Coordinates of C-alpha atoms and ligand atoms in Angstrom, one line a residue:
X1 CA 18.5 -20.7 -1.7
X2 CA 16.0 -19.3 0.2
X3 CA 13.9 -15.5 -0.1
X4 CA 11.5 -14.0 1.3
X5 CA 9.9 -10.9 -0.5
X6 CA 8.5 -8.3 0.9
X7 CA 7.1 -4.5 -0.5
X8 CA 5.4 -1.5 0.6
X9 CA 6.0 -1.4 4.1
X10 CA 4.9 2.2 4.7
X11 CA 6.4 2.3 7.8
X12 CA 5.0 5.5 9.9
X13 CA 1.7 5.7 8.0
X14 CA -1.4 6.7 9.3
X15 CA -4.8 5.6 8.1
X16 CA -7.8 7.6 9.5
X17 CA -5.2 9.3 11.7
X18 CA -4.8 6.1 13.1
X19 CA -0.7 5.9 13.5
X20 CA 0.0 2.4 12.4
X21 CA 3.4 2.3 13.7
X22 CA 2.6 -0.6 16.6
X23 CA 0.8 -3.1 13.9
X24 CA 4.1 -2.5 12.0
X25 CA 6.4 -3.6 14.3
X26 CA 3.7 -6.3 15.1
X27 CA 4.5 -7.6 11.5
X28 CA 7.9 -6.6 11.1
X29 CA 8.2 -9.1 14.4
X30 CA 6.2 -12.0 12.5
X31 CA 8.4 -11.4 9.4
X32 CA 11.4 -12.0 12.0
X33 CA 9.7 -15.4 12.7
X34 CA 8.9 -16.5 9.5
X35 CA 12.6 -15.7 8.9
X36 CA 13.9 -18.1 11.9
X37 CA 11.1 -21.0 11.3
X38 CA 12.0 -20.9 7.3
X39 CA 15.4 -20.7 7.2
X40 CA 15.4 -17.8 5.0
X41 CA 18.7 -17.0 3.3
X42 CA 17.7 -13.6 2.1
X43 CA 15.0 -11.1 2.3
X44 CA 14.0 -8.7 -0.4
X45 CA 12.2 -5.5 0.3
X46 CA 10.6 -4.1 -3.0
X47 CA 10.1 -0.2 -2.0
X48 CA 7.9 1.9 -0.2
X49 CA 9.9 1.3 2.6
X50 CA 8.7 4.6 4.4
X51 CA 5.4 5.9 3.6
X52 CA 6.8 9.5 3.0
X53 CA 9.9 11.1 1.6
X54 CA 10.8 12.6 5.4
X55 CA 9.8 9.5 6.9
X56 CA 8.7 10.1 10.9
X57 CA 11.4 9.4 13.8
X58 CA 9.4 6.5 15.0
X59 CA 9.7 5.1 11.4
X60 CA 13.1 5.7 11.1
X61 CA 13.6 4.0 14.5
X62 CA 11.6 0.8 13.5
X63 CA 13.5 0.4 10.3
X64 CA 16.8 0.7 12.2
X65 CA 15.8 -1.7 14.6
X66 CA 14.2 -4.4 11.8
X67 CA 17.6 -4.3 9.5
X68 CA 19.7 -4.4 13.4
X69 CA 17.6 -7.8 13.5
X70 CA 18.5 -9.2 10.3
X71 CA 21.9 -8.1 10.6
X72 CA 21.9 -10.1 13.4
X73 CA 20.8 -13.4 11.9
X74 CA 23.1 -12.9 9.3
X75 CA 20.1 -12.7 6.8
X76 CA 21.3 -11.1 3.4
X77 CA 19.2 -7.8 2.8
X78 CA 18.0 -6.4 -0.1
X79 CA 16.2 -2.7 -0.2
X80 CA 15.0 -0.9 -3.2
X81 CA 13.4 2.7 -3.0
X82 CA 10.0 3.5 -4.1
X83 CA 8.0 6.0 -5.2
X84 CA 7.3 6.8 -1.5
X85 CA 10.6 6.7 -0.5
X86 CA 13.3 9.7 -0.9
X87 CA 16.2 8.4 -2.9
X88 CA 18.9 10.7 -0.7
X89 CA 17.5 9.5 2.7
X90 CA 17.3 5.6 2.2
X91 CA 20.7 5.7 0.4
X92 CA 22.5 7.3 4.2
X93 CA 24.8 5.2 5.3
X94 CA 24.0 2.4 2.7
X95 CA 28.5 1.9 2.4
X96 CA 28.2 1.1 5.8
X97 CA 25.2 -1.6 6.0
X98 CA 27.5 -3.2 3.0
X99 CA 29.5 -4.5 6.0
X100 CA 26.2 -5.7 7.2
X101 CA 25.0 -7.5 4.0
X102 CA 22.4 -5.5 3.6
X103 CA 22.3 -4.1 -0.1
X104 CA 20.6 -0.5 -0.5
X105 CA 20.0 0.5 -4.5
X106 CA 17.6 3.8 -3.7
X107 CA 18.8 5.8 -6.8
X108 CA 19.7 4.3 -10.3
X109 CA 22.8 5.9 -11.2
X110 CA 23.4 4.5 -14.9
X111 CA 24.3 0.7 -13.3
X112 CA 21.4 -1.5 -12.5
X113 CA 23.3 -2.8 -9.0
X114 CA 23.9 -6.3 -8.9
X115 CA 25.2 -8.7 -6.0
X116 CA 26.4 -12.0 -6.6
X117 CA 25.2 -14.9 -4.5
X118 CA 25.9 -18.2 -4.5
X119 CA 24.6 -21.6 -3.0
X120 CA 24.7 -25.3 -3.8
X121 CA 23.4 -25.1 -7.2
X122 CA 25.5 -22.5 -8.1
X123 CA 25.4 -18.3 -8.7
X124 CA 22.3 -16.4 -8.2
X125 CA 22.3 -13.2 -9.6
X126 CA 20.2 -10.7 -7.4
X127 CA 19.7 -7.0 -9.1
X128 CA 18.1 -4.0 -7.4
X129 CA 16.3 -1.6 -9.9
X130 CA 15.3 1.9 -7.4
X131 CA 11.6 3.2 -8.6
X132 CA 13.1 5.2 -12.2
X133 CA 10.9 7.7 -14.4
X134 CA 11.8 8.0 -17.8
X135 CA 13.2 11.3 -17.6
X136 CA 15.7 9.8 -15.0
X137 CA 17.2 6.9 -17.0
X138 CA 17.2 8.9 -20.7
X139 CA 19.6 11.3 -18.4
X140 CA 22.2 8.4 -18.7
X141 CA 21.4 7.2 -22.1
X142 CA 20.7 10.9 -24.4
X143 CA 20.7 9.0 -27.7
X144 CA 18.2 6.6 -27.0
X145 CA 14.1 7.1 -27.1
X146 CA 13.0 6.8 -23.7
X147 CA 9.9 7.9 -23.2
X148 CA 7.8 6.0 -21.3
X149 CA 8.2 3.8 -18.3
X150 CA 8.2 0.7 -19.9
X151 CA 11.3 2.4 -22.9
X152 CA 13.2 3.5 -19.4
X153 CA 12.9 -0.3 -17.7
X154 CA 14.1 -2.2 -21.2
X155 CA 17.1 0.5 -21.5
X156 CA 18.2 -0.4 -17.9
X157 CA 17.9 -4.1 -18.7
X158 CA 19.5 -3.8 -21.6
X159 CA 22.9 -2.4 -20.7
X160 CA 22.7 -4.6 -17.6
X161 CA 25.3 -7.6 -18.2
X162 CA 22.3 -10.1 -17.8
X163 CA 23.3 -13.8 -18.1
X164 CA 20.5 -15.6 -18.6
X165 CA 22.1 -19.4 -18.4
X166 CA 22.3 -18.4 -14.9
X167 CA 19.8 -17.6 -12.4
X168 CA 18.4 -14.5 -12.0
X169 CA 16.4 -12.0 -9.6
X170 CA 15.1 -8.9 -10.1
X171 CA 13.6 -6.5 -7.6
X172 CA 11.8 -3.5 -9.0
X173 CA 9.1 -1.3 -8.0
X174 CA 6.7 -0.3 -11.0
X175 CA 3.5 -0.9 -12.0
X176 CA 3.7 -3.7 -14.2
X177 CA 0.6 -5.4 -16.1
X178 CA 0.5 -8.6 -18.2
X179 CA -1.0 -8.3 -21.7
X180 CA -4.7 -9.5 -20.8
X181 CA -5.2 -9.2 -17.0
X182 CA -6.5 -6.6 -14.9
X183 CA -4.0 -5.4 -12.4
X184 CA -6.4 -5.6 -9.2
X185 CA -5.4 -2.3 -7.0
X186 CA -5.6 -2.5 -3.6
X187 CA -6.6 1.1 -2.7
X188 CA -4.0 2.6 -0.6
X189 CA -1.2 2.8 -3.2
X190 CA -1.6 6.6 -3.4
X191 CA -3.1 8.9 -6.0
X192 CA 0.0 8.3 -8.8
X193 CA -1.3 4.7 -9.0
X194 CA -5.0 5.3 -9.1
X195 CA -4.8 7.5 -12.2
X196 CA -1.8 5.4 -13.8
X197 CA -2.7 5.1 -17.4
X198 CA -1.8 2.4 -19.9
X199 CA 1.7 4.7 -20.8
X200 CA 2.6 3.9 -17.6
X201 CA 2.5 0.2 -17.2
X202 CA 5.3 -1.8 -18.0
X203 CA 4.9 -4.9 -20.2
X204 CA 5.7 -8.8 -18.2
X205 CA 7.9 -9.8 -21.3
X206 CA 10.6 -6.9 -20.1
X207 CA 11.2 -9.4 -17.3
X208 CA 11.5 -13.0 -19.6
X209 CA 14.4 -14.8 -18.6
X210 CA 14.8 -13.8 -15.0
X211 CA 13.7 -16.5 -12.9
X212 CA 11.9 -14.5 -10.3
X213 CA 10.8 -10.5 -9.9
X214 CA 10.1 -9.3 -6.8
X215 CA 8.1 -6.1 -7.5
X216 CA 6.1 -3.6 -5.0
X217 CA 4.1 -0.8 -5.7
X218 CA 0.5 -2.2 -5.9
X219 CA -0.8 -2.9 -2.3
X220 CA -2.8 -6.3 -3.2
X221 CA -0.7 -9.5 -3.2
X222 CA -1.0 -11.1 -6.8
X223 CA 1.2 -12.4 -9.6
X224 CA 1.3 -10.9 -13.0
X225 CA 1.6 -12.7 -16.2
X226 CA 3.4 -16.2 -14.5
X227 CA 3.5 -17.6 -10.9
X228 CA 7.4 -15.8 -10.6
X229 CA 6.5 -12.5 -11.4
X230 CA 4.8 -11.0 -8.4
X231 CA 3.5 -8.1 -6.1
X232 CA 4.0 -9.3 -2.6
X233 CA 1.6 -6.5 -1.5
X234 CA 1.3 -4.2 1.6
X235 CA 2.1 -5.9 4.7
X236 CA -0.7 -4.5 6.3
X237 CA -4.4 -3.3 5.5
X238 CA -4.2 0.4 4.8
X239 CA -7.8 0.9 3.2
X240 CA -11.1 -0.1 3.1
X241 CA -11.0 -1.4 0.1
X242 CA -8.4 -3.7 1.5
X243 CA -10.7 -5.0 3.8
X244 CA -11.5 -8.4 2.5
X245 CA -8.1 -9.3 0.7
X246 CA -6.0 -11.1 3.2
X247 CA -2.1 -10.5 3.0
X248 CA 0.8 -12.7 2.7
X249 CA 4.5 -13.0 1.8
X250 CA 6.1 -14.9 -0.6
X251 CA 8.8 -17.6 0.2
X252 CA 10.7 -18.2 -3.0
X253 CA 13.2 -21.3 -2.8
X254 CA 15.5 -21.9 -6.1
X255 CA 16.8 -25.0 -6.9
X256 CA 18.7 -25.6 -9.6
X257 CA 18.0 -23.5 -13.0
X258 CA 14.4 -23.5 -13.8
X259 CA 13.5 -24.5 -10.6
X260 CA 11.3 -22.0 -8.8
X261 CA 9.0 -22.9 -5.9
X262 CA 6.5 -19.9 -4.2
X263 CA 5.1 -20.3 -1.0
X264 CA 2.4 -17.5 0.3
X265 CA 2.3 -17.5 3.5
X266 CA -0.5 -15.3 5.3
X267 CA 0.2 -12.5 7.7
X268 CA -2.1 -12.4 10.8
X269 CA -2.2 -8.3 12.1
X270 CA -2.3 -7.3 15.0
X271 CA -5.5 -6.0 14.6
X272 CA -7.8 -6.6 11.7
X273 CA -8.9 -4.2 9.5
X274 CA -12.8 -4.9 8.6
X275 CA -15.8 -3.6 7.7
X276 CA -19.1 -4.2 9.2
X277 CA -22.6 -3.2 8.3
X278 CA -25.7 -3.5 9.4
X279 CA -27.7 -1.5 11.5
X280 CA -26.8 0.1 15.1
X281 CA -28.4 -2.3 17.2
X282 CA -27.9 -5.4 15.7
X283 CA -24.1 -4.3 15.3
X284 CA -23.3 -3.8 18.6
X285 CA -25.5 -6.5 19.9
X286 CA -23.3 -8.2 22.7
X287 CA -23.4 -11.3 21.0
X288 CA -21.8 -9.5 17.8
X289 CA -18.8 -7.6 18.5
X290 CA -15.8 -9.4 18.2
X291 CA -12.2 -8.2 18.3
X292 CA -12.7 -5.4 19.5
X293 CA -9.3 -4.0 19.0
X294 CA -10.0 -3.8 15.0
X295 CA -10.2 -1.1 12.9
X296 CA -13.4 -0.8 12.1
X297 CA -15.5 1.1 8.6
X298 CA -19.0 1.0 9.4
X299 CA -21.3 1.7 7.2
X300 CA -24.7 1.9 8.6
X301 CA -28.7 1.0 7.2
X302 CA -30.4 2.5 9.7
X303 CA -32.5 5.0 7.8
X304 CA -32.3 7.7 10.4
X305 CA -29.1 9.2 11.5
X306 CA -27.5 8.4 14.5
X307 CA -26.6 11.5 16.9
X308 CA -23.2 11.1 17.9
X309 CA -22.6 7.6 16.3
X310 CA -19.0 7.7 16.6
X311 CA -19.1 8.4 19.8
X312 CA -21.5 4.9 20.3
X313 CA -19.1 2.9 18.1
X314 CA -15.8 3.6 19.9
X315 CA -17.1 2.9 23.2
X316 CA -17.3 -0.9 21.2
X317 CA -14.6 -0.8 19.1
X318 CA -12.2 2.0 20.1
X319 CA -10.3 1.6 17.0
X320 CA -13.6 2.8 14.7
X321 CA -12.4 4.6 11.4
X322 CA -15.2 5.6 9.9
X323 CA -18.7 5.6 9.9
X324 CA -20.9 6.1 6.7
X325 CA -24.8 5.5 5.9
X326 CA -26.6 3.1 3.2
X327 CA -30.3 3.9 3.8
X328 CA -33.3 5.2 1.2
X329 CA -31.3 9.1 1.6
X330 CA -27.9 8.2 0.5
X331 CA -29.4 5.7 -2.3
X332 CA -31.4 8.8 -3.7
X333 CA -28.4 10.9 -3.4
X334 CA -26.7 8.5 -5.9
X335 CA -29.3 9.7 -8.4
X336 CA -29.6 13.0 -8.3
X337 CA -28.4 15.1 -11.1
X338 CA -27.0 18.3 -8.8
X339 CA -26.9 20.5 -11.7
X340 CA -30.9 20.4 -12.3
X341 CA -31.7 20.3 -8.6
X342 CA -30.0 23.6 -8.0
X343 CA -31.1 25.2 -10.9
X344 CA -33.0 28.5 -10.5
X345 CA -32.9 28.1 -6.6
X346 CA -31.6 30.4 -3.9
X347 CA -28.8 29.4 -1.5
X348 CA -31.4 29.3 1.2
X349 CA -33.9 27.1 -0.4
X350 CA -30.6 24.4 -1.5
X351 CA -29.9 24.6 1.9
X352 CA -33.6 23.5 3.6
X353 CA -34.2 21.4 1.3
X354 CA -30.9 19.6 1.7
X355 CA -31.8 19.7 5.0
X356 CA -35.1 17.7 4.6
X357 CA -33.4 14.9 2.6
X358 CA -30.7 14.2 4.9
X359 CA -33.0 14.3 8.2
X360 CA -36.4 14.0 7.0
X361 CA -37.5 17.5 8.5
X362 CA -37.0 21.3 7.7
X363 CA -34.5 23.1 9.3
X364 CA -34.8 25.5 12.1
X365 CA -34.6 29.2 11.6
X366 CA -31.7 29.1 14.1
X367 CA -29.9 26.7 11.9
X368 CA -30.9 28.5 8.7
X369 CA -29.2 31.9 10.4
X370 CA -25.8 30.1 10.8
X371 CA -25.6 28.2 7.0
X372 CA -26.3 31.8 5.9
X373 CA -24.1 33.3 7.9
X374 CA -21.3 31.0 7.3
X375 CA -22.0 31.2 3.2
X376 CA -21.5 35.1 3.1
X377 CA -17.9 34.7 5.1
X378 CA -17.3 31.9 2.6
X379 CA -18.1 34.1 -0.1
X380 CA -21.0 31.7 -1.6
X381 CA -23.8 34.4 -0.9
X382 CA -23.1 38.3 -0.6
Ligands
MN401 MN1 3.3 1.5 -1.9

C-alpha cells in the first residue's frame, strides 16, 4: 500500500496580501500528478486544511474541486481538522464523501475514527485524530487527569482498540517533540505555535507501535524522534523564514509488518518564494534578476534610503513582499537602549533626532508641524 501525506494546506491564505490561491491549485495540480505517476493508494491530509475557520469561497471551491479529483481516481482520502480549521464546517457533508472514500474526522467525539484497509499483506489500520485540547477530550473521560495535551492524546489512544500485531497509521495534528531534538518551526504556523511551551508538546513514545504518523501543524518538513513519525510541512512557502527550506511530501509504501519505506519527494511552486539582498543596483542589475514572477523579501545594504523603493522593485519583480534595510542605521538601532535615549527629552526633540538617524539630516520645520500635529490627535502630546 501506497500513501501520500500531506498537512497544512492553508488553502485561501494570503501572505503580504498576496492571495495565494493560484500557487495552491498550482500544487494541489502537482500533488494530482504525483498521485497518477506513483500509484498512490491513499492520500492523507494532516489539518490545516483552510487557513481560517470561515475559509474564503475561492478556498472552498479549490478544495471541492481537489477531493472531486481524487474521488475521481478512486484515491482513498483521509482529512483531519486542524487548529486552523473549524470543526462544524469541514465536518458538512462528510456522510456523503463516505460514498466517495473520502474519510472526514474534524471533531473527536469520544471515538478516535478508524477505517480499515486492506492490501496484499494484509489489514492496515488508518485512524484520524481531529486537532483536540485537553479540555475537549476530559469532556468524554470526567474521571481521568487530563490536563495537558500530551494526558488528552495518551487518553484517546488508550481507549482506542489499537492492535498493534497489525499495522497501523495515525494522522494527528499536534505539535509533537522527541525527547532531545529541537522542533525546527517554520514561521508561518501562526502565533499558538510560536509561543507553544513545553506543556504543550506531546511526547514521540505516545505514538510507539504504530508504524507510521502522519502529523501537520509545524510548517517545515521534518521527522521527529524516527524516520516514520513525521511533519510533511506546508505545501507551500508562506514566510520568510521559509525561504531557504525547500518542501516536499512524503510517499510512504508498507509492506509487510515492520516494513516502512519514505520517499520525500520535492514540490516545485509555482513561483518561488526567496529572499535577496544586496544593494539596489547590483540587485536589479539585468544580469541578476531571475524569476521574476517570485515573491520577493528584500532586504537592502544601501546605507541611504531609497525614495519609493517598492515602487523600483515591482517594476522587476511584481510579486515584491517586502522591503527592509541592513545598513550602519538599522545596525545601531539594534543597540540602542530606548528607555535611556528618551529619557528627559521632549516629544519634539525624540522626533528630530529620530529623524537624523534614519536619514542622516534634521527634519524640516514643515515636517516637524505635522509629527506634532499628528501626536496631540494621537493623544502622545497635549
Ligand atoms: Mn498550519
Amino acid at each position: 500500500m501506497k500513501l501520500l501525506h500531506i498537512a497544512d494546506l492553508h488553502l485561501g491564505k494570503t501572505v503580504n496580501d498576496f492571495n495565494m490561491i493560484e500557487d495552491q491549485e498550482y500544487i494541489l495540480n502537482q500533488l494530482l500528478d504525483i498521485i497518477r505517476e506513483q500509484k498512490i493508494d491513499a492520500v492523507l491530509i494532516a489539518g490545516d486544511v483552510y487557513d481560517r475557520s470561515i475559509p474564503s469561497e475561492e478556498a472552498v471551491k479549490l478544495l471541492d474541486w481537489f477531493l472531486c479529483q481524487l474521488a475521481g481516481m478512486h484515491t482513498e482520502t483521509f482529512i483531519i481538522s486542524g487548529n486552523h480549521d473549524s470543526d462544524e464546517r469541514l465536518n458538512f457533508g462528510s456522510s456523503l464523501f463516505e460514498i466517495n472514500n473520502i474519510h472526514i474526522a474534524a471533531k473527536y467525539d469520544g471515538t478516535l475514527y478508524e477505517k480499515e484497509c486492506s492490501d496484499e499483506f494484509g489489514k492496515v489500520h488508518i485512524w484520524l485524530l481531529p486537532f483536540v485540547k485537553a479540555s475537549q477530550v476530559k469532556h468524554f473521560y470526567p474521571d481521568e487527569k487530563i490536563e495537558s495535551y500530551d494526558d488528552a492524546v495518551r487518553a484517546v489512544l488508550a481507549h482506542a482498540n489499537l492492535d498493534f500485531s497489525q499495522r497501523n497509521i495515525l494522522a494527528a495534528h499536534q505539535f509533537v517533540a522527541g525527547k532531545s531534538e529541537e522542533i525546527k518551526l517554520g514561521g508561518s504556523e501562526g502565533a499558538s505555535v510560536q509561543n507553544v511551551g513545553t506543556v504543550e508538546k506531546i511526547g514521540t513514545d505516545c505514538f510507539d507501535g504504530f508504524d507510521y504518523v502522519a502529523l501537520g501543524h509545524i510548517h517545515s518538513p521534518q521527522q521527529v524522534g524516527r524516520e516514520t513519525i513525521r511533519y510533511a510541512g506546508s505545501l507551500l512557502k508562506y514566510s520568510l523564514s521559509e525561504a531557504d527550506t525547500a518542501k516536499s511530501v512524503p510517499v510512504v509504501t508498507f509492506g509487510e509488518k515492520g516494513e516502512v519505506q519514505v520517499e520525500l519527494v520535492e514540490l516545485k511552486p509555482r513561483r518561488d518564494l526567496r529572499h535577496i539582498k544586496g544593494k539596489m543596483k547590483q540587485l536589479l542589475a539585468p544580469e541578476n534578476i531571475i524569476s521574476p514572477e517570485d515573491y520577493i523579501y528584500v532586504t537592502l545594504t544601501d546605507e541611504e534610503p531609497v525614495n519609493n523603493a517598492m515602487d523600483i522593485f515591482r517594476q522587476y519583480y511584481k510579486n515584491t513582499m517586502q522591503i527592509t534595510y541592513d545598513n550602519a542605521h538599522t545596525r545601531e538601532m539594534e543597540h540602542v537602549d530606548i528607555a535611556k535615549v528618551t529619557e528627559g527629552k521632549t516629544y519634539s526633540e525624540q522626533i528630530s533626532e529620530f529623524y537624523r538617524m534614519m536619514y542622516g539630516t534634521d527634519i524640516s520645520n514643515e515636517e516637524l508641524q505635522i509629527m506634532e500635529e499628528v501626536a496631540r490627535e494621537a493623544g502622545i502630546t497635549e
